[in-house]
Short mmCIF file of C-alpha atoms in Angstrom, two decimals:
data_model
loop_
_atom_site.label_atom_id
_atom_site.label_comp_id
_atom_site.label_asym_id
_atom_site.label_seq_id
_atom_site.Cartn_x
_atom_site.Cartn_y
_atom_site.Cartn_z
CA MET A 1309 -0.82 10.26 -7.82
CA THR A 1310 3.12 11.30 -6.38
CA ALA A 1311 4.61 9.79 -3.66
CA PRO A 1312 8.50 11.89 -2.00
CA THR A 1313 11.67 9.27 -2.81
CA THR A 1314 13.40 10.45 1.14
CA PRO A 1315 12.54 9.88 3.06
CA ALA A 1316 12.04 6.29 1.78
CA PRO A 1317 8.89 4.32 3.26
CA VAL A 1318 10.42 0.77 4.44
CA VAL A 1319 7.91 -2.38 3.23
CA ALA A 1320 9.32 -5.76 4.42
CA PRO A 1321 8.71 -8.44 1.71
CA ALA A 1322 6.59 -11.51 2.23
CA GLU A 1323 7.92 -14.44 3.55
CA ASP A 1324 10.09 -16.42 1.24
CA VAL A 1325 10.27 -13.52 -1.27
CA ARG A 1326 13.21 -11.39 -2.36
CA ILE A 1327 13.00 -7.85 -3.63
CA THR A 1328 15.61 -7.82 -6.63
CA PRO A 1329 16.98 -5.50 -9.42
CA TYR A 1330 15.42 -6.33 -12.76
CA ASP A 1331 17.54 -7.39 -15.65
CA GLN A 1332 17.34 -7.44 -18.63
CA GLY A 1333 18.22 -11.02 -18.77
CA MET A 1334 13.50 -11.03 -17.03
CA GLU A 1335 11.38 -8.74 -19.40
CA ARG A 1336 9.91 -12.39 -21.12
CA GLU A 1337 9.17 -13.31 -17.32
CA VAL A 1338 8.13 -10.16 -17.08
CA TYR A 1339 6.06 -10.07 -19.71
CA ALA A 1340 4.50 -12.51 -18.25
CA VAL A 1341 3.09 -12.15 -14.70
CA HIS A 1342 1.89 -8.73 -16.89
CA THR A 1343 -0.32 -10.88 -18.76
CA ALA A 1344 -1.43 -12.97 -16.29
CA ALA A 1345 -1.82 -10.42 -13.45
CA PHE A 1346 -3.40 -7.88 -15.68
CA ARG A 1347 -5.34 -9.98 -18.81
CA ASP A 1348 -8.62 -10.30 -16.86
CA LEU A 1349 -9.44 -6.52 -15.74
CA TRP A 1350 -11.11 -3.63 -17.12
CA GLY A 1351 -9.65 -2.20 -20.30
CA TYR A 1352 -6.10 -4.88 -20.70
CA GLN A 1353 -4.52 -4.44 -24.27
CA ASP A 1354 -3.55 -7.94 -24.95
CA ARG A 1355 -0.28 -6.32 -26.27
CA SER A 1356 2.95 -9.41 -28.61
CA PHE A 1357 6.16 -9.69 -26.01
CA GLU A 1358 7.77 -7.57 -29.01
CA SER A 1359 5.00 -4.73 -28.39
CA TRP A 1360 4.74 -4.74 -24.35
CA ALA A 1361 8.50 -4.85 -24.60
CA ALA A 1362 8.79 -1.74 -26.41
CA LEU A 1363 7.10 0.49 -24.39
CA THR A 1364 8.18 -0.76 -20.97
CA VAL A 1365 11.87 -2.65 -21.13
CA ARG A 1366 12.97 -1.59 -24.88
CA SER A 1367 11.84 1.97 -24.08
CA GLU A 1368 13.91 4.34 -24.12
CA ILE A 1369 12.63 6.19 -20.75
CA PHE A 1370 13.14 2.83 -19.46
CA LEU A 1371 15.29 2.83 -16.45
CA PRO A 1372 16.64 -0.66 -15.39
CA GLU A 1373 18.31 -0.11 -12.35
CA LEU A 1374 15.84 1.92 -11.00
CA ALA A 1375 13.03 -1.65 -12.08
CA ARG A 1376 12.77 -4.72 -9.07
CA VAL A 1377 11.13 -7.34 -9.71
CA ALA A 1378 9.75 -9.98 -6.47
CA LEU A 1379 11.27 -13.48 -6.75
CA ALA A 1380 9.81 -16.78 -4.53
CA GLY A 1381 12.52 -18.89 -5.20
CA ASP A 1382 12.97 -18.35 -8.33
CA THR A 1383 10.07 -17.06 -9.79
CA ILE A 1384 9.22 -13.62 -10.34
CA VAL A 1385 6.62 -12.47 -8.57
CA GLY A 1386 6.32 -8.82 -8.84
CA TYR A 1387 7.31 -5.92 -10.81
CA VAL A 1388 7.82 -2.52 -10.86
CA LEU A 1389 9.06 -0.49 -14.13
CA PRO A 1390 10.27 2.94 -13.80
CA HIS A 1391 10.46 5.38 -16.67
CA ASP A 1392 11.80 8.82 -16.49
CA GLN A 1393 9.46 11.98 -16.62
CA ALA A 1394 10.37 14.69 -18.34
CA GLU A 1395 10.32 16.79 -15.61
CA PRO A 1396 13.66 16.75 -14.02
CA GLY A 1397 13.82 15.25 -9.82
CA ARG A 1398 10.88 12.80 -11.35
CA LEU A 1399 9.88 9.41 -11.67
CA TYR A 1400 7.22 7.34 -13.36
CA ILE A 1401 6.18 5.00 -12.38
CA GLY A 1402 5.19 2.81 -15.50
CA GLN A 1403 3.51 -1.07 -14.79
CA ILE A 1404 3.49 -2.78 -11.54
CA GLY A 1405 1.87 -6.25 -10.89
CA THR A 1406 1.92 -8.97 -8.91
CA ALA A 1407 1.06 -12.55 -10.07
CA GLU A 1408 -2.75 -13.53 -9.35
CA SER A 1409 -1.00 -16.00 -6.11
CA TRP A 1410 0.71 -13.58 -4.61
CA HIS A 1411 -2.16 -10.85 -4.51
CA ARG A 1412 -2.31 -9.30 -0.40
CA MET A 1413 0.52 -10.45 0.97
CA GLY A 1414 2.81 -6.78 0.48
CA ILE A 1415 5.20 -8.18 -2.69
CA ALA A 1416 3.66 -4.39 -4.76
CA SER A 1417 4.00 -2.19 -1.45
CA SER A 1418 7.55 -3.93 -0.77
CA LEU A 1419 8.55 -3.02 -4.29
CA LEU A 1420 7.81 0.17 -4.63
CA ALA A 1421 9.31 1.49 -0.93
CA ASP A 1422 12.48 -0.29 -3.18
CA VAL A 1423 11.97 1.19 -5.88
CA LEU A 1424 11.41 4.28 -4.11
CA GLY A 1425 14.50 4.37 -1.94
CA ALA A 1426 16.71 3.51 -4.41
CA ALA A 1427 15.30 6.42 -7.34
CA GLY A 1428 16.16 8.98 -3.84
CA ARG A 1429 19.58 7.42 -3.07
CA ALA A 1430 20.48 8.01 -6.97
CA GLY A 1431 18.88 11.64 -7.13
CA TYR A 1432 15.14 11.50 -7.70
CA THR A 1433 13.15 13.61 -5.58
CA HIS A 1434 8.94 11.94 -6.18
CA ALA A 1435 7.98 9.38 -8.37
CA ALA A 1436 3.96 9.23 -9.74
CA LEU A 1437 1.79 6.90 -11.09
CA ASP A 1438 -2.00 5.97 -12.68
CA THR A 1439 -4.71 3.82 -11.52
CA ASP A 1440 -7.99 4.06 -12.23
CA ALA A 1441 -9.97 5.36 -8.67
CA ASP A 1442 -12.41 2.12 -9.66
CA ASN A 1443 -9.62 -0.20 -9.88
CA PRO A 1444 -10.90 -3.73 -8.07
CA THR A 1445 -7.02 -4.98 -7.17
CA GLY A 1446 -7.14 -2.04 -4.04
CA ALA A 1447 -4.00 -0.70 -5.95
CA ALA A 1448 -5.00 3.08 -4.83
CA GLY A 1449 -4.59 1.65 -0.50
CA VAL A 1450 -1.76 -0.45 -2.23
CA TYR A 1451 0.00 2.85 -3.46
CA ALA A 1452 -1.11 5.02 -0.40
CA LYS A 1453 0.76 3.16 2.23
CA VAL A 1454 4.23 3.98 0.70
CA GLY A 1455 3.26 7.52 0.52
CA PHE A 1456 1.43 8.04 -2.36
CA VAL A 1457 -0.96 11.09 -2.18
CA VAL A 1458 -3.53 11.92 -5.35
CA ASP A 1459 -2.99 15.36 -6.02
CA GLN A 1460 -4.74 15.06 -9.80
CA HIS A 1461 -8.01 13.50 -10.70
CA LEU A 1462 -8.70 12.68 -14.68
CA VAL A 1463 -12.53 11.44 -15.24
CA VAL A 1464 -12.53 10.08 -18.82
CA CYS A 1465 -15.96 9.87 -20.39
CA ARG A 1466 -16.93 7.06 -23.76
CA LYS A 1467 -19.28 7.50 -26.34
CA PRO A 1468 -19.74 4.73 -28.81
CA VAL A 1469 -20.08 5.30 -31.98
#
């Protein structure tokens, strides 16, 4: 799915939630939210903190200046971790997560809206992300709410050996 970064959508976060820039000191708490949010979902791969961090917040293509977290008080309840794509002007949304108790409260859409706005101001023209059409969380609808549209379909087939 892709979305333009301008004009950036405006989506207010849930009451008592604020969207803030990501800080490296948040990496372990973001990992904890990620692990709890995805542990019971399809295709989840259990990774140690170090393995997860190497692929996300410590990756050479991670864009910490565009990453955002949602805070309820001092607790992280959601996050968006963007990465630079090889294609100029395109940002890739590598990971999005919301703590289960905060689902369906607009956390992900408000985070994405904030990231799209920041990306547009930083010179990115489009953002892309991937989602599973059978995602039971309704993620595709959240992404559509902030302007993402399906631009390609991939079919994956598996056969046990």
